[in-house]
Amino acid sequence: MLRSYCLVALRNLWKHKLFSAINVFGLASGLVVCFLAVAHIKGVFDYDNFHPNRDRTYRVITDVTNRTSGRAVYATSPLALAPALKRDYSFVDEAVRVMEVPDEEMTGNNKRLNVDNFAVDPGFFRLFNFPLEKGRPATEPRTIVLTHKTAVRFFGSSDVVGNVLTHRSLGPLTITGVLADLPLNTHFRFDALISLTIYQNPDPQDPFWGWQQYDNGYTYVLLNPSASANNLERVLSSISGRANRDLRSPNGSRYSLRTQALTRISPSRERLSRSLINECTYEDLVGEFFIGLITLLLAGFNYVNLTLARSIGRAREVGIRKVVGALRWQVMGQFMAESVILALLALGLAYGMAEVIRTMPLPQYQFMIRLKWDFHLWLLLIGFTLIVGLLAGLAPARILSGFEPAQVFRSYTGLRVIRGLSFRKTLIVVQFTISLVAMIVLVSIVRQFHFFSTADYGFRRDRLLTIRIDDQSAQRMISALNQLAGVERVTATSDLLSELNDSQYIRRERNGRDSAQAALVAVDSNFLQTMDLTLLAGRNLPTPDGAALRGQPSRFALLNEEAVRTFRLGNPVEAVGRSLWLNDSTEVQITGVLKSFRFGWLTQPIKPLLLVHQPRQFRYVSVAVAQGAEQTVLAETKRIWKRLLPYEPFTGEWYDDQLSRKYDNRETLNLLSLLIGMALSIACLGLLGIVTYNTQMRIKEVGIRKVMGATVAQIVALLSWSFVKLLLIAGLVSYPLGYLAGTALLSYFPYRVTVGFETFGLCVGVLLVIGGLTIGLRTYRAAQANPTDSLRTE
């Protein structure tokens, strides 16, 4: 019997190739999204399962409370914590620090490349199982280990032990080993590990290395087998209590320390600040699984609609089967067999689509590059597909197997599957509502990123040429550029304003503990005029004297309004003349206060900023160019670069282009567009099914109307209006839902666009065009039919 079911199912699928292809594509689209979600979720739960003693390894995280921003949870902890735990508590087998290293560009083998670095304690290589391919760990001062991929990038092979890489801030580093490329199922992501012993004998009174700062590095602890997390929790509570007694912050910050098991880092139950890039939360996984489930549900709706659309063609088959003695469950078995076969065909297509997606540069799916289609995974996917096939075919099988033979043979074309079609019309509205909400969210995201790349930052960004000079003489480059016609002003800085992601602690008093974080940028006296910044009080940085021109730093600084509020310096006028301490030996006097402007990432609020004159830190030269002179100045600048640095590639770039590229999330947007395109195509296929069914049910009516003189346009309008109404209803339902979803998503950004009628109008316009074409083409074909064919007696 099963063999008979399969043969008949294959014949029916082959006979109706178009409907079969549409069904297979719809189910495959839903399955591939589910497969991606399931594979990703499975990978997230497998994170860091290759480390020894992972059940005894913990990361220390920090709960922070303050008067201004309330409570926040940091994945980091004070750098003084690990040495104290290892020194004072016998139940701690190992405690290591992992610190992100700024200034990621490194030089080696005549190449200058960006490298993601961590500085780690020697115990890191004992605690974590990142196997060495060659050499030995980086445990001595000024040593480094590279991943295999990084070694090949610099030297073309992994035989690099003994070679030297030069870090911009840390200087030369000797390569002692090469790590195998990192497994994808780890929350760490780095290109190189530098020995933390490069910072020899750090001052424990320095806030950076002491107990005052909790966001400079990560602490991992390995407990001995007889200890438990409760032992460590009690110790951490005591340590944080002592640290808070000495902590005096301008915003009243206090913190407490607690443990997070290595097995709970991914997925995490809470979202942490300063978490590593590969950390995922349960909230992320629920959202991802929900997207996959919704897409698969749409595909199931589509299958039901298309199967019922062919019900008229299957009615006589059902009647004959019942007349010759088939029971209802046997007829249901036939339709269920067809559904399962379709699902298995969709599984094959979904596999091909997943293989294509694996080649796409999508960061969130990089784990799929090494995804192994092993027996267990195939068993899981086949089982999942069979369940989907059975569930999708259940409703059509029950409906079609319920046909009465007498009714079928008496009135073949007058058969009604579902009276009023209310259920199936509801499915159409639901499908298009979901698709519209997804489109509104996508368009909102696109508009948000466009806003990021074109926003008014509060400083000049047009006709500004930025040149990275690194360790070259800024003054020599500035002198040459100032001679060019079309150059308005030239300034030198340590960083570009759009890239200020790092900050350091500044204190109001030399020995005080009332420190706060602020971004620190080295600039010259031309910076304000070049960047069109507004000075609210005081004066600009003084013009450098002879000592400053020779590279000596000055003792003056400019602050933004946010820094004045953070350090509680009163109003801008009162802040002028006050002093701040950059460290124990560097005091700067405030000469002026700037109107706050946006720097760093626009996804974050404005933070405190200090501008100081430190010529040795200059790494960029920015050139303000007059209108119409852009190409001339660019060509002349390249000529000057060639003369001054003949062996270095030109590093100039227009600031506008850089800001646009900074917020270029094309890969993520392409993925979202692909998913939404799938959802919309599935909805259109479902609409095609119900339109096909309806036109078949009204074929005699169409013939009579044509005989009575109705035109094709009138018939198309008559058949289409009820479906156009479904699209309009979907639009009305989706607008408030899309507005709420888009607004909730955009609320994470401090500077954002709004979900207005222009977004809704664009999405509804796309819906009406695509849906209208689907309806119009099918109804037009029905209206063109010959009346004699539809009115002929059967």
mmCIF file of N, CA and C in Angstrom, residues 51 133 273 294 369 377 463 465 470 482 485 503 506 532 576 588 593 660-661 726 734 750 762-763 770 774 781 784:
data_model
loop_
_atom_site.group_PDB
_atom_site.id
_atom_site.type_symbol
_atom_site.label_atom_id
_atom_site.label_comp_id
_atom_site.label_asym_id
_atom_site.label_seq_id
_atom_site.Cartn_x
_atom_site.Cartn_y
_atom_site.Cartn_z
ATOM 1 N N HIS A 51 37.283 22.983 25.877
ATOM 2 C CA HIS A 51 38.265 23.343 26.902
ATOM 3 C C HIS A 51 38.258 22.309 28.027
ATOM 4 N N GLU A 133 50.077 25.139 16.905
ATOM 5 C CA GLU A 133 50.502 24.411 15.706
ATOM 6 C C GLU A 133 52.017 24.328 15.633
ATOM 7 N N SER A 273 27.410 44.471 29.043
ATOM 8 C CA SER A 273 28.222 45.506 28.414
ATOM 9 C C SER A 273 29.656 45.002 28.298
ATOM 10 N N ILE A 294 8.131 31.378 12.051
ATOM 11 C CA ILE A 294 7.148 32.158 11.291
ATOM 12 C C ILE A 294 7.288 31.876 9.795
ATOM 13 N N ILE A 369 30.411 27.533 7.793
ATOM 14 C CA ILE A 369 31.488 27.167 6.884
ATOM 15 C C ILE A 369 32.037 25.795 7.249
ATOM 16 N N LEU A 377 23.137 14.925 12.195
ATOM 17 C CA LEU A 377 22.474 16.130 11.707
ATOM 18 C C LEU A 377 21.443 15.782 10.634
ATOM 19 N N ARG A 463 34.186 67.626 1.938
ATOM 20 C CA ARG A 463 35.422 68.167 1.356
ATOM 21 C C ARG A 463 36.561 68.154 2.376
ATOM 22 N N LEU A 465 39.738 65.804 3.435
ATOM 23 C CA LEU A 465 40.611 64.697 3.062
ATOM 24 C C LEU A 465 41.444 64.291 4.270
ATOM 25 N N ASP A 470 50.790 57.793 10.461
ATOM 26 C CA ASP A 470 51.417 56.933 11.466
ATOM 27 C C ASP A 470 52.609 57.641 12.116
ATOM 28 N N ASN A 482 50.020 72.974 2.990
ATOM 29 C CA ASN A 482 49.594 74.376 3.091
ATOM 30 C C ASN A 482 50.002 75.200 1.869
ATOM 31 N N ALA A 485 47.179 75.287 -3.731
ATOM 32 C CA ALA A 485 46.000 76.101 -4.014
ATOM 33 C C ALA A 485 44.749 75.249 -3.806
ATOM 34 N N SER A 503 38.610 54.924 25.605
ATOM 35 C CA SER A 503 38.628 56.041 26.553
ATOM 36 C C SER A 503 39.568 55.692 27.695
ATOM 37 N N ILE A 506 40.148 59.898 33.751
ATOM 38 C CA ILE A 506 40.682 61.230 34.080
ATOM 39 C C ILE A 506 40.245 61.553 35.508
ATOM 40 N N ASP A 532 35.255 73.082 12.040
ATOM 41 C CA ASP A 532 34.074 73.942 12.245
ATOM 42 C C ASP A 532 33.392 73.664 13.584
ATOM 43 N N VAL A 576 36.457 76.974 32.792
ATOM 44 C CA VAL A 576 37.694 77.505 32.215
ATOM 45 C C VAL A 576 38.666 77.885 33.341
ATOM 46 N N VAL A 588 46.582 69.080 33.247
ATOM 47 C CA VAL A 588 46.237 69.965 32.131
ATOM 48 C C VAL A 588 45.252 71.013 32.632
ATOM 49 N N VAL A 593 35.778 75.482 26.489
ATOM 50 C CA VAL A 593 34.734 74.442 26.471
ATOM 51 C C VAL A 593 34.036 74.488 25.122
ATOM 52 N N SER A 660 30.480 56.799 5.493
ATOM 53 C CA SER A 660 29.503 55.940 4.819
ATOM 54 C C SER A 660 29.901 54.479 4.937
ATOM 55 N N ARG A 661 31.184 54.187 4.784
ATOM 56 C CA ARG A 661 31.650 52.798 4.869
ATOM 57 C C ARG A 661 31.557 52.272 6.302
ATOM 58 N N LEU A 726 -8.316 42.033 0.470
ATOM 59 C CA LEU A 726 -7.471 41.306 1.420
ATOM 60 C C LEU A 726 -6.130 42.017 1.611
ATOM 61 N N SER A 734 -1.224 45.743 9.390
ATOM 62 C CA SER A 734 0.231 45.728 9.549
ATOM 63 C C SER A 734 0.794 47.077 9.974
ATOM 64 N N PRO A 750 20.394 55.958 20.329
ATOM 65 C CA PRO A 750 20.132 57.284 20.903
ATOM 66 C C PRO A 750 19.766 58.316 19.843
ATOM 67 N N LEU A 762 5.826 53.160 1.199
ATOM 68 C CA LEU A 762 6.721 52.402 0.322
ATOM 69 C C LEU A 762 6.428 50.905 0.412
ATOM 70 N N CYS A 763 6.258 50.394 1.619
ATOM 71 C CA CYS A 763 6.027 48.956 1.793
ATOM 72 C C CYS A 763 4.688 48.531 1.218
ATOM 73 N N ILE A 770 3.232 43.877 -6.284
ATOM 74 C CA ILE A 770 3.493 42.435 -6.413
ATOM 75 C C ILE A 770 2.200 41.635 -6.299
ATOM 76 N N THR A 774 0.147 39.442 -9.204
ATOM 77 C CA THR A 774 -0.241 38.047 -8.982
ATOM 78 C C THR A 774 -1.726 37.844 -9.258
ATOM 79 N N ARG A 781 -6.143 35.837 -17.216
ATOM 80 C CA ARG A 781 -6.148 34.580 -17.955
ATOM 81 C C ARG A 781 -7.524 33.925 -17.908
ATOM 82 N N GLN A 784 -10.007 35.726 -20.194
ATOM 83 C CA GLN A 784 -9.747 35.519 -21.607
ATOM 84 C C GLN A 784 -10.252 34.168 -22.122
#
